[in-house]
Amino acid sequence: MLKNQDPLLYREMGRDYPVAERAEGVYIYDTAGRRYIDAAGSYFTMHVGHRVEPVIAAVTRQLQSLDFAHTGFFTSEVAHRFAARLLGLAPAGFAKVLFTTSGSASNEAAIKLARQYHALAGKPDKIKVIARWHSYHGGSLGALSLTGHVPRRQPFDPLLLPFPHIEPPYCYRCPWGKTPETCATDCADELERTIRLVGAQNISAFIVEPVSGGPLGANPAPDGYMKRVREICDRHDMLMIVDEVITGAGRTGTKLGVDHWGVVPDVITMAKGICGGYVPTGAVLIHERVYGAFERAGVALRHGETFSGHPLVCAIGDAVLEFIERQGLVERARTLGAVLGRRLEALRGSPIVGDVRGIGLLRGIELVADKATRRPFPRARRVAARIAQACADRGVIVVAGAGCVDGVDGDTISLSPPFTITEAEIETVVSTLAEAIDVVAADTPAAA
Ligand code: PLP
């Protein structure tokens, strides 16, 4: 007989989760009557906030006409509308949208798309996708093979595809010992070096997040990186896949994260915020130069899921993206993001805040035991997790990240509130975070 009769399998053993009961705007309320600011955006998803009226109306309308029709038999007007809105987020030249059901599924589809694209071009050995350490691309085995976040990979390592990983740009701990002044984007050269080692004839694509999310604490690419990556991909006939699962649809103050560097990828993978967190979702946006190979061959992409293009999901996505556009929320993410960034800068005064980073409303901090040497806290101290818990105890939800330094040590806190957050709420989030950091710092001697 099991001791624990609760039927749910939780993400962590031995942790008491509050029971969420209702939500409104930037707030989630639990059954004990406590209110939380959702500064995590429910893990980078709640772009427009909770229970926005036009989204609720769209759900009701859709259910009154068409609930579900499988894409093996039908298409639907609402799927066309949502796809058109998604293409409206992408640079010119993006032609097609493949709907999936999650970020993981989008990245799975992108792996297959890249392989099939090269096979159609008579290059069947171009199969491997190069990815980056400390990245997160999803939990299914293909997406986990791309993922470079060691704590999530390690238990399943023997099951993973042999995809090479390179160092990401990580300016606070530049592996090449460069500073912003001396940066020559050696991190992009690392891609070129790895291609030579693995052989371009074996590589289909490179996958990159414009801003690394949870694992690296909202770490953006340095200027020049994306452009160099684009050149290298072109030179070696590799697709450039940009994982916009957390950065897409305005999170960083531009339609896509990659827009900050004016680079046009070949494939864009999306999920989470494109439906505002209201339903599971995913999409792959495909450039016409990639889709053209399929069109010329008259061959479809061999990827399908039962619920891809679900009318209800599309109605929600259509309503969410319309709401973002009508309310000018991309611009708001930019301006409010700058406010959040400025407020967070003040945390540098704390003896354990080593770095403050991010773009738009995707921001993070890195916590260190020694600011001069940037020495991290040992994993066992669970510094980020304890800070996140102290924030939650005070009514603010933030994302704790672990392992950014070497896959074991390294603590980050990430923030990605709804774009509708106000300056006053930002003030509450940052002052609560500051208090939580102070409490945990006082209880954590720097010496390990
Ligand atoms: N890609 C990125 C950058 C992510 O942050 C995530 C999830 O956090 C994923 C992919 C996987 O998305 P999902 O959890 O919807 O499968």
Tab-separated table of C-alpha atoms and ligand atoms in Angstrom:
chain	number	residue	atom	x	y	z
A	1	MET	CA	0.000	0.000	0.000
A	2	LEU	CA	1.410	3.404	-0.992
A	3	LYS	CA	1.719	5.977	1.769
A	4	ASN	CA	0.646	8.788	-0.537
A	5	GLN	CA	-2.946	8.358	-1.771
A	6	ASP	CA	-2.898	11.505	-3.954
A	7	PRO	CA	-3.411	10.365	-7.599
A	8	LEU	CA	-1.251	13.136	-9.065
A	9	LEU	CA	2.400	12.606	-9.915
A	10	TYR	CA	4.056	15.922	-9.127
A	11	ARG	CA	7.096	17.542	-10.699
A	12	GLU	CA	8.950	17.432	-7.383
A	13	MET	CA	8.722	14.918	-4.563
A	14	GLY	CA	7.869	16.137	-1.106
A	15	ARG	CA	6.775	19.609	-2.106
A	16	ASP	CA	3.428	21.130	-1.127
A	17	TYR	CA	1.892	22.908	-4.094
A	18	PRO	CA	-0.771	25.565	-3.542
A	19	VAL	CA	-4.060	24.656	-5.243
A	20	ALA	CA	-4.816	27.165	-8.006
A	21	GLU	CA	-8.500	28.053	-8.064
A	22	ARG	CA	-8.970	31.031	-10.362
A	23	ALA	CA	-6.990	33.634	-12.243
A	24	GLU	CA	-7.497	37.166	-13.523
A	25	GLY	CA	-5.089	39.456	-15.381
A	26	VAL	CA	-1.641	39.014	-13.848
A	27	TYR	CA	-2.992	37.265	-10.747
A	28	ILE	CA	-3.566	33.626	-9.755
A	29	TYR	CA	-5.609	32.876	-6.600
A	30	ASP	CA	-5.361	29.659	-4.593
A	31	THR	CA	-7.964	27.795	-2.544
A	32	ALA	CA	-6.472	29.201	0.673
A	33	GLY	CA	-7.421	32.689	-0.548
A	34	ARG	CA	-3.854	33.764	-1.338
A	35	ARG	CA	-3.117	35.941	-4.361
A	36	TYR	CA	0.039	35.609	-6.496
A	37	ILE	CA	1.412	37.870	-9.214
A	38	ASP	CA	2.211	35.507	-12.099
A	39	ALA	CA	5.612	37.062	-12.836
A	40	ALA	CA	6.659	33.749	-14.405
A	41	GLY	CA	3.829	34.193	-16.905
A	42	SER	CA	2.994	30.572	-16.039
A	43	TYR	CA	6.381	29.566	-17.449
A	44	PHE	CA	6.711	32.048	-20.330
A	45	THR	CA	3.202	31.559	-21.724
A	46	MET	CA	0.746	34.185	-20.436
A	47	HIS	CA	1.371	36.972	-22.942
A	48	VAL	CA	-2.023	38.675	-22.605
A	49	GLY	CA	-2.780	37.788	-18.986
A	50	HIS	CA	-5.317	35.416	-17.499
A	51	ARG	CA	-8.959	35.231	-18.582
A	52	VAL	CA	-9.024	38.065	-21.086
A	53	GLU	CA	-12.590	38.695	-22.270
A	54	PRO	CA	-12.090	38.517	-26.097
A	55	VAL	CA	-10.340	35.154	-25.710
A	56	ILE	CA	-13.148	33.753	-23.568
A	57	ALA	CA	-15.665	35.012	-26.167
A	58	ALA	CA	-13.676	33.367	-28.983
A	59	VAL	CA	-13.751	30.008	-27.182
A	60	THR	CA	-17.506	30.198	-26.693
A	61	ARG	CA	-18.108	31.233	-30.322
A	62	GLN	CA	-15.908	28.453	-31.660
A	63	LEU	CA	-17.535	25.737	-29.549
A	64	GLN	CA	-20.933	26.844	-30.831
A	65	SER	CA	-19.905	26.176	-34.435
A	66	LEU	CA	-17.065	23.650	-34.831
A	67	ASP	CA	-15.443	21.749	-31.976
A	68	PHE	CA	-13.080	19.433	-33.844
A	69	ALA	CA	-12.500	18.152	-37.353
A	70	HIS	CA	-9.314	16.151	-37.915
A	71	THR	CA	-6.878	17.688	-40.398
A	72	GLY	CA	-6.644	14.303	-42.135
A	73	PHE	CA	-10.128	15.002	-43.474
A	74	PHE	CA	-10.793	18.746	-43.247
A	75	THR	CA	-9.238	22.140	-43.078
A	76	SER	CA	-10.994	25.037	-41.311
A	77	GLU	CA	-11.327	28.777	-41.726
A	78	VAL	CA	-10.156	29.394	-38.200
A	79	ALA	CA	-6.920	27.457	-38.882
A	80	HIS	CA	-6.317	29.676	-41.926
A	81	ARG	CA	-6.876	32.810	-39.850
A	82	PHE	CA	-4.481	31.720	-37.099
A	83	ALA	CA	-1.839	30.610	-39.623
A	84	ALA	CA	-2.082	33.963	-41.409
A	85	ARG	CA	-1.628	35.809	-38.110
A	86	LEU	CA	1.431	33.697	-37.273
A	87	LEU	CA	2.977	34.431	-40.670
A	88	GLY	CA	2.312	38.098	-39.881
A	89	LEU	CA	4.800	37.748	-37.008
A	90	ALA	CA	7.531	36.380	-39.298
A	91	PRO	CA	9.847	38.169	-41.722
A	92	ALA	CA	8.855	38.361	-45.397
A	93	GLY	CA	9.344	35.076	-47.233
A	94	PHE	CA	7.777	32.821	-44.618
A	95	ALA	CA	5.130	30.871	-46.499
A	96	LYS	CA	3.737	27.966	-44.517
A	97	VAL	CA	2.626	27.045	-41.013
A	98	LEU	CA	2.582	23.511	-39.638
A	99	PHE	CA	0.518	23.275	-36.466
A	100	THR	CA	1.747	21.053	-33.631
A	101	THR	CA	0.664	20.651	-30.026
A	102	SER	CA	3.667	21.839	-27.995
A	103	GLY	CA	7.117	23.390	-28.176
A	104	SER	CA	8.662	19.930	-27.980
A	105	ALA	CA	6.521	18.754	-30.884
A	106	SER	CA	7.470	21.847	-32.915
A	107	ASN	CA	11.153	21.055	-32.451
A	108	GLU	CA	10.577	17.363	-33.244
A	109	ALA	CA	8.893	18.439	-36.469
A	110	ALA	CA	11.761	20.830	-37.250
A	111	ILE	CA	14.321	17.994	-36.924
A	112	LYS	CA	12.284	15.914	-39.376
A	113	LEU	CA	11.643	18.846	-41.696
A	114	ALA	CA	15.375	19.601	-41.963
A	115	ARG	CA	16.209	15.960	-42.684
A	116	GLN	CA	13.457	15.549	-45.269
A	117	TYR	CA	14.406	18.839	-46.952
A	118	HIS	CA	17.992	17.699	-47.491
A	119	ALA	CA	16.919	14.191	-48.524
A	120	LEU	CA	14.751	15.755	-51.218
A	121	ALA	CA	17.820	17.659	-52.405
A	122	GLY	CA	19.746	14.379	-52.752
A	123	LYS	CA	21.699	14.799	-49.505
A	124	PRO	CA	20.328	11.993	-47.319
A	125	ASP	CA	23.274	12.080	-44.903
A	126	LYS	CA	22.535	15.604	-43.725
A	127	ILE	CA	20.702	14.466	-40.595
A	128	LYS	CA	22.346	15.815	-37.435
A	129	VAL	CA	21.221	19.074	-35.884
A	130	ILE	CA	23.819	21.093	-33.992
A	131	ALA	CA	22.432	22.592	-30.797
A	132	ARG	CA	23.867	24.427	-27.771
A	133	TRP	CA	24.696	23.471	-24.210
A	134	HIS	CA	22.378	24.928	-21.538
A	135	SER	CA	19.499	25.194	-24.022
A	136	TYR	CA	16.018	23.796	-23.545
A	137	HIS	CA	14.090	22.605	-26.598
A	138	GLY	CA	11.633	20.169	-25.038
A	139	GLY	CA	11.219	16.894	-23.189
A	140	SER	CA	10.379	14.355	-25.931
A	141	LEU	CA	13.391	12.324	-27.017
A	142	GLY	CA	14.171	14.219	-30.239
A	143	ALA	CA	13.712	17.623	-28.617
A	144	LEU	CA	15.643	16.409	-25.558
A	145	SER	CA	18.467	15.366	-27.895
A	146	LEU	CA	18.632	19.035	-28.950
A	147	THR	CA	18.362	20.222	-25.362
A	148	GLY	CA	21.695	21.085	-23.766
A	149	HIS	CA	20.453	21.516	-20.204
A	150	VAL	CA	22.418	18.774	-18.459
A	151	PRO	CA	20.123	18.038	-15.476
A	152	ARG	CA	17.263	17.293	-17.879
A	153	ARG	CA	19.374	15.269	-20.364
A	154	GLN	CA	21.527	13.162	-18.115
A	155	PRO	CA	19.045	10.521	-16.862
A	156	PHE	CA	18.139	9.707	-20.483
A	157	ASP	CA	21.495	10.147	-22.164
A	158	PRO	CA	21.719	6.605	-23.624
A	159	LEU	CA	18.372	7.133	-25.382
A	160	LEU	CA	19.276	10.412	-27.084
A	161	LEU	CA	20.192	11.060	-30.711
A	162	PRO	CA	23.889	11.855	-31.280
A	163	PHE	CA	23.435	15.575	-31.918
A	164	PRO	CA	26.538	17.731	-31.326
A	165	HIS	CA	26.373	20.629	-28.858
A	166	ILE	CA	28.415	23.817	-28.801
A	167	GLU	CA	28.940	26.488	-26.147
A	168	PRO	CA	26.252	29.175	-26.250
A	169	PRO	CA	27.081	32.851	-25.998
A	170	TYR	CA	27.145	33.447	-22.242
A	171	CYS	CA	28.725	36.847	-21.839
A	172	TYR	CA	28.781	36.839	-18.017
A	173	ARG	CA	30.943	33.705	-18.157
A	174	CYS	CA	32.419	33.978	-21.637
A	175	PRO	CA	34.243	30.668	-22.282
A	176	TRP	CA	36.733	32.630	-24.423
A	177	GLY	CA	37.435	35.132	-21.659
A	178	LYS	CA	36.159	38.043	-23.751
A	179	THR	CA	34.341	41.147	-22.531
A	180	PRO	CA	31.687	43.112	-24.482
A	181	GLU	CA	34.520	45.418	-25.608
A	182	THR	CA	36.749	42.615	-26.921
A	183	CYS	CA	33.941	40.307	-28.127
A	184	ALA	CA	34.604	38.842	-31.558
A	185	THR	CA	31.688	36.385	-31.353
A	186	ASP	CA	34.045	33.432	-30.876
A	187	CYS	CA	30.856	31.595	-29.822
A	188	ALA	CA	29.703	31.728	-33.448
A	189	ASP	CA	33.138	30.579	-34.663
A	190	GLU	CA	32.637	27.581	-32.396
A	191	LEU	CA	29.781	26.579	-34.724
A	192	GLU	CA	32.097	26.702	-37.728
A	193	ARG	CA	34.735	24.634	-35.886
A	194	THR	CA	32.180	21.986	-34.901
A	195	ILE	CA	30.867	21.758	-38.459
A	196	ARG	CA	34.402	21.019	-39.645
A	197	LEU	CA	34.816	18.328	-36.982
A	198	VAL	CA	31.462	16.635	-37.625
A	199	GLY	CA	31.418	17.229	-41.385
A	200	ALA	CA	28.920	19.546	-43.097
A	201	GLN	CA	27.770	16.569	-45.181
A	202	ASN	CA	26.274	15.105	-41.966
A	203	ILE	CA	24.556	18.222	-40.626
A	204	SER	CA	21.053	19.364	-41.506
A	205	ALA	CA	20.604	22.403	-39.278
A	206	PHE	CA	21.604	24.538	-36.329
A	207	ILE	CA	18.993	25.366	-33.680
A	208	VAL	CA	19.264	28.492	-31.572
A	209	GLU	CA	17.142	30.392	-29.055
A	210	PRO	CA	17.466	34.191	-29.463
A	211	VAL	CA	17.312	34.533	-25.682
A	212	SER	CA	18.049	31.425	-23.608
A	213	GLY	CA	15.219	31.040	-21.143
A	214	GLY	CA	14.943	29.008	-17.936
A	215	PRO	CA	18.327	27.203	-17.978
A	216	LEU	CA	20.433	30.312	-18.642
A	217	GLY	CA	18.251	32.909	-16.951
A	218	ALA	CA	17.150	35.055	-19.923
A	219	ASN	CA	20.543	35.233	-21.574
A	220	PRO	CA	20.440	37.082	-24.932
A	221	ALA	CA	22.751	36.515	-27.891
A	222	PRO	CA	25.375	39.271	-28.228
A	223	ASP	CA	25.167	41.607	-31.220
A	224	GLY	CA	26.710	40.057	-34.286
A	225	TYR	CA	26.097	36.456	-33.192
A	226	MET	CA	22.922	35.762	-35.151
A	227	LYS	CA	24.303	37.345	-38.307
A	228	ARG	CA	27.455	35.196	-38.131
A	229	VAL	CA	25.327	32.102	-37.495
A	230	ARG	CA	23.238	32.904	-40.560
A	231	GLU	CA	26.375	33.241	-42.718
A	232	ILE	CA	27.816	29.976	-41.408
A	233	CYS	CA	24.547	28.084	-42.008
A	234	ASP	CA	24.432	29.425	-45.574
A	235	ARG	CA	28.049	28.509	-46.229
A	236	HIS	CA	27.503	24.902	-45.136
A	237	ASP	CA	24.019	24.398	-46.583
A	238	MET	CA	22.401	24.040	-43.172
A	239	LEU	CA	18.998	25.279	-42.112
A	240	MET	CA	18.918	27.912	-39.391
A	241	ILE	CA	16.141	26.941	-36.976
A	242	VAL	CA	15.199	29.589	-34.444
A	243	ASP	CA	13.397	28.322	-31.344
A	244	GLU	CA	10.971	31.154	-30.548
A	245	VAL	CA	8.916	29.076	-28.120
A	246	ILE	CA	9.406	31.605	-25.322
A	247	THR	CA	10.566	34.672	-27.268
A	248	GLY	CA	7.895	34.648	-29.995
A	249	ALA	CA	4.786	36.820	-30.305
A	250	GLY	CA	6.203	39.899	-28.627
A	251	ARG	CA	7.837	38.671	-25.399
A	252	THR	CA	11.077	40.586	-26.012
A	253	GLY	CA	9.408	43.753	-27.340
A	254	THR	CA	9.639	42.742	-31.006
A	255	LYS	CA	7.391	40.314	-32.871
A	256	LEU	CA	10.090	37.645	-32.735
A	257	GLY	CA	13.236	37.499	-30.631
A	258	VAL	CA	15.415	37.173	-33.722
A	259	ASP	CA	14.094	40.535	-34.996
A	260	HIS	CA	16.497	42.268	-32.602
A	261	TRP	CA	19.298	41.289	-34.957
A	262	GLY	CA	17.444	41.577	-38.292
A	263	VAL	CA	18.256	38.003	-39.274
A	264	VAL	CA	15.910	35.849	-41.366
A	265	PRO	CA	15.995	32.162	-40.337
A	266	ASP	CA	14.730	29.222	-42.427
A	267	VAL	CA	12.477	27.676	-39.804
A	268	ILE	CA	10.816	29.186	-36.718
A	269	THR	CA	9.465	26.938	-33.962
A	270	MET	CA	6.778	28.387	-31.702
A	271	ALA	CA	4.380	27.366	-28.909
A	272	LYS	CA	3.350	28.660	-25.458
A	273	GLY	CA	2.452	32.371	-25.832
A	274	ILE	CA	0.985	32.132	-29.349
A	275	CYS	CA	-2.167	30.899	-27.589
A	276	GLY	CA	-1.467	33.064	-24.550
A	277	GLY	CA	-1.149	30.014	-22.301
A	278	TYR	CA	-4.867	29.212	-22.624
A	279	VAL	CA	-4.375	25.834	-24.352
A	280	PRO	CA	-1.501	23.554	-25.362
A	281	THR	CA	-0.258	24.649	-28.773
A	282	GLY	CA	2.646	24.722	-31.197
A	283	ALA	CA	3.560	25.806	-34.707
A	284	VAL	CA	6.440	25.568	-37.158
A	285	LEU	CA	6.830	28.458	-39.577
A	286	ILE	CA	8.597	27.519	-42.793
A	287	HIS	CA	10.382	29.844	-45.219
A	288	GLU	CA	9.412	29.573	-48.873
A	289	ARG	CA	12.954	28.544	-49.849
A	290	VAL	CA	12.508	25.435	-47.656
A	291	TYR	CA	8.891	24.735	-48.511
A	292	GLY	CA	9.777	25.148	-52.237
A	293	ALA	CA	11.758	21.897	-52.128
A	294	PHE	CA	8.658	20.020	-50.931
A	295	GLU	CA	6.438	21.765	-53.486
A	296	ARG	CA	8.775	20.992	-56.388
A	297	ALA	CA	8.968	17.329	-55.335
A	298	GLY	CA	5.222	17.156	-54.705
A	299	VAL	CA	5.984	15.572	-51.332
A	300	ALA	CA	4.352	16.468	-48.021
A	301	LEU	CA	6.229	16.801	-44.751
A	302	ARG	CA	5.875	13.476	-42.970
A	303	HIS	CA	4.657	14.758	-39.637
A	304	GLY	CA	1.165	14.820	-38.198
A	305	GLU	CA	-0.492	14.893	-34.812
A	306	THR	CA	-4.121	14.150	-33.982
A	307	PHE	CA	-4.768	17.589	-32.532
A	308	SER	CA	-2.640	19.791	-34.795
A	309	GLY	CA	-4.732	22.659	-36.119
A	310	HIS	CA	-7.478	21.987	-33.569
A	311	PRO	CA	-10.224	24.582	-34.246
A	312	LEU	CA	-10.538	25.529	-30.586
A	313	VAL	CA	-6.796	26.085	-30.270
A	314	CYS	CA	-6.772	28.099	-33.504
A	315	ALA	CA	-9.699	30.246	-32.320
A	316	ILE	CA	-7.807	31.015	-29.126
A	317	GLY	CA	-4.561	31.720	-30.975
A	318	ASP	CA	-6.358	33.964	-33.444
A	319	ALA	CA	-7.999	35.888	-30.573
A	320	VAL	CA	-4.732	36.140	-28.586
A	321	LEU	CA	-2.702	37.458	-31.521
A	322	GLU	CA	-5.508	39.876	-32.452
A	323	PHE	CA	-5.590	41.111	-28.842
A	324	ILE	CA	-1.807	41.607	-28.850
A	325	GLU	CA	-2.053	43.610	-32.071
A	326	ARG	CA	-5.117	45.701	-31.122
A	327	GLN	CA	-3.779	46.583	-27.684
A	328	GLY	CA	-0.269	47.361	-28.952
A	329	LEU	CA	1.145	44.781	-26.555
A	330	VAL	CA	4.410	44.197	-28.429
A	331	GLU	CA	5.266	47.872	-27.884
A	332	ARG	CA	4.061	47.580	-24.305
A	333	ALA	CA	6.382	44.602	-23.747
A	334	ARG	CA	9.205	46.840	-24.994
A	335	THR	CA	8.420	49.853	-22.801
A	336	LEU	CA	7.378	47.936	-19.692
A	337	GLY	CA	10.305	45.592	-20.292
A	338	ALA	CA	12.645	48.581	-20.110
A	339	VAL	CA	11.012	49.585	-16.801
A	340	LEU	CA	11.449	46.045	-15.441
A	341	GLY	CA	15.063	45.999	-16.640
A	342	ARG	CA	15.822	49.313	-14.881
A	343	ARG	CA	14.212	48.179	-11.634
A	344	LEU	CA	16.124	44.882	-11.698
A	345	GLU	CA	19.429	46.732	-12.192
A	346	ALA	CA	19.062	47.969	-8.609
A	347	LEU	CA	19.400	44.350	-7.425
A	348	ARG	CA	23.076	44.457	-8.415
A	349	GLY	CA	23.567	46.048	-4.982
A	350	SER	CA	22.906	42.657	-3.366
A	351	PRO	CA	26.048	40.712	-2.419
A	352	ILE	CA	24.733	37.623	-4.227
A	353	VAL	CA	23.379	39.116	-7.477
A	354	GLY	CA	26.164	38.659	-10.030
A	355	ASP	CA	24.360	39.518	-13.249
A	356	VAL	CA	21.143	41.140	-14.431
A	357	ARG	CA	20.161	40.439	-18.049
A	358	GLY	CA	17.413	40.001	-20.616
A	359	ILE	CA	15.364	41.874	-23.196
A	360	GLY	CA	11.810	43.201	-23.100
A	361	LEU	CA	9.644	41.300	-20.627
A	362	LEU	CA	12.041	38.334	-20.541
A	363	ARG	CA	14.502	39.128	-17.777
A	364	GLY	CA	16.773	37.229	-15.446
A	365	ILE	CA	19.372	37.439	-12.728
A	366	GLU	CA	22.247	35.135	-11.848
A	367	LEU	CA	23.121	34.483	-8.206
A	368	VAL	CA	26.702	33.935	-7.078
A	369	ALA	CA	28.515	33.134	-3.847
A	370	ASP	CA	31.367	35.523	-4.736
A	371	LYS	CA	30.811	38.488	-7.009
A	372	ALA	CA	34.513	39.154	-7.604
A	373	THR	CA	35.305	35.646	-8.850
A	374	ARG	CA	31.732	34.840	-10.024
A	375	ARG	CA	31.914	31.610	-8.055
A	376	PRO	CA	28.485	29.936	-8.001
A	377	PHE	CA	26.777	28.485	-4.963
A	378	PRO	CA	27.031	24.701	-4.679
A	379	ARG	CA	23.947	22.922	-6.031
A	380	ALA	CA	23.037	21.522	-2.609
A	381	ARG	CA	22.260	25.036	-1.345
A	382	ARG	CA	19.317	25.327	-3.794
A	383	VAL	CA	19.668	29.091	-3.751
A	384	ALA	CA	17.426	29.880	-6.750
A	385	ALA	CA	14.762	27.387	-5.658
A	386	ARG	CA	14.730	28.889	-2.159
A	387	ILE	CA	14.465	32.428	-3.524
A	388	ALA	CA	11.565	31.361	-5.777
A	389	GLN	CA	9.866	29.782	-2.761
A	390	ALA	CA	10.427	32.918	-0.664
A	391	CYS	CA	8.872	34.967	-3.500
A	392	ALA	CA	5.880	32.594	-3.688
A	393	ASP	CA	5.436	32.842	0.097
A	394	ARG	CA	5.176	36.608	-0.457
A	395	GLY	CA	2.742	36.334	-3.381
A	396	VAL	CA	4.988	36.469	-6.462
A	397	ILE	CA	5.721	33.542	-8.807
A	398	VAL	CA	9.145	33.498	-10.522
A	399	VAL	CA	11.114	30.805	-12.403
A	400	ALA	CA	14.118	29.226	-10.672
A	401	GLY	CA	16.881	27.797	-12.887
A	402	ALA	CA	19.786	25.530	-11.937
A	403	GLY	CA	22.949	24.296	-13.606
A	404	CYS	CA	23.848	27.280	-15.786
A	405	VAL	CA	27.563	27.221	-14.918
A	406	ASP	CA	28.528	23.611	-15.536
A	407	GLY	CA	25.319	21.629	-15.681
A	408	VAL	CA	25.320	21.226	-11.890
A	409	ASP	CA	25.995	24.544	-10.156
A	410	GLY	CA	24.642	27.932	-11.145
A	411	ASP	CA	21.447	29.647	-9.969
A	412	THR	CA	19.174	31.921	-11.956
A	413	ILE	CA	15.802	33.551	-11.521
A	414	SER	CA	13.799	34.401	-14.661
A	415	LEU	CA	10.805	36.685	-15.034
A	416	SER	CA	8.286	36.785	-17.880
A	417	PRO	CA	5.117	38.500	-16.693
A	418	PRO	CA	2.045	39.100	-18.873
A	419	PHE	CA	2.495	42.099	-21.208
A	420	THR	CA	-0.448	43.709	-19.407
A	421	ILE	CA	1.483	44.083	-16.136
A	422	THR	CA	1.500	47.638	-14.747
A	423	GLU	CA	4.451	49.668	-13.432
A	424	ALA	CA	3.049	49.353	-9.900
A	425	GLU	CA	2.904	45.563	-10.233
A	426	ILE	CA	6.472	45.531	-11.573
A	427	GLU	CA	7.459	47.502	-8.476
A	428	THR	CA	5.831	44.850	-6.266
A	429	VAL	CA	7.534	42.018	-8.180
A	430	VAL	CA	11.008	43.557	-7.892
A	431	SER	CA	10.698	44.639	-4.251
A	432	THR	CA	9.411	41.149	-3.342
A	433	LEU	CA	12.302	39.547	-5.240
A	434	ALA	CA	14.765	41.877	-3.480
A	435	GLU	CA	13.360	40.882	-0.084
A	436	ALA	CA	13.462	37.170	-0.978
A	437	ILE	CA	17.095	37.496	-2.101
A	438	ASP	CA	18.013	39.248	1.169
A	439	VAL	CA	16.316	36.564	3.265
A	440	VAL	CA	18.039	33.713	1.414
A	441	ALA	CA	21.424	35.528	1.299
A	442	ALA	CA	21.305	36.058	5.073
A	443	ASP	CA	20.641	32.358	5.525
A	444	THR	CA	23.346	31.180	3.071
A	445	PRO	CA	26.944	31.743	4.113
A	446	ALA	CA	29.000	32.541	0.985
A	447	ALA	CA	31.649	30.002	1.943
A	448	ALA	CA	30.477	26.625	0.711
B	1	PLP	N1	11.722	25.497	-26.458
B	1	PLP	C1	11.906	26.368	-25.466
B	1	PLP	C2	12.850	27.523	-25.673
B	1	PLP	C3	11.266	26.214	-24.236
B	1	PLP	O1	11.481	27.082	-23.229
B	1	PLP	C4	10.376	25.121	-24.070
B	1	PLP	C5	9.659	24.918	-22.795
B	1	PLP	O2	9.894	25.546	-21.791
B	1	PLP	C6	10.212	24.224	-25.136
B	1	PLP	C7	10.882	24.440	-26.321
B	1	PLP	C8	9.300	23.027	-24.991
B	1	PLP	O3	7.970	23.450	-25.020
B	1	PLP	P1	6.808	22.490	-24.433
B	1	PLP	O4	6.989	22.419	-22.970
B	1	PLP	O5	5.545	23.183	-24.875
B	1	PLP	O6	6.952	21.159	-25.097
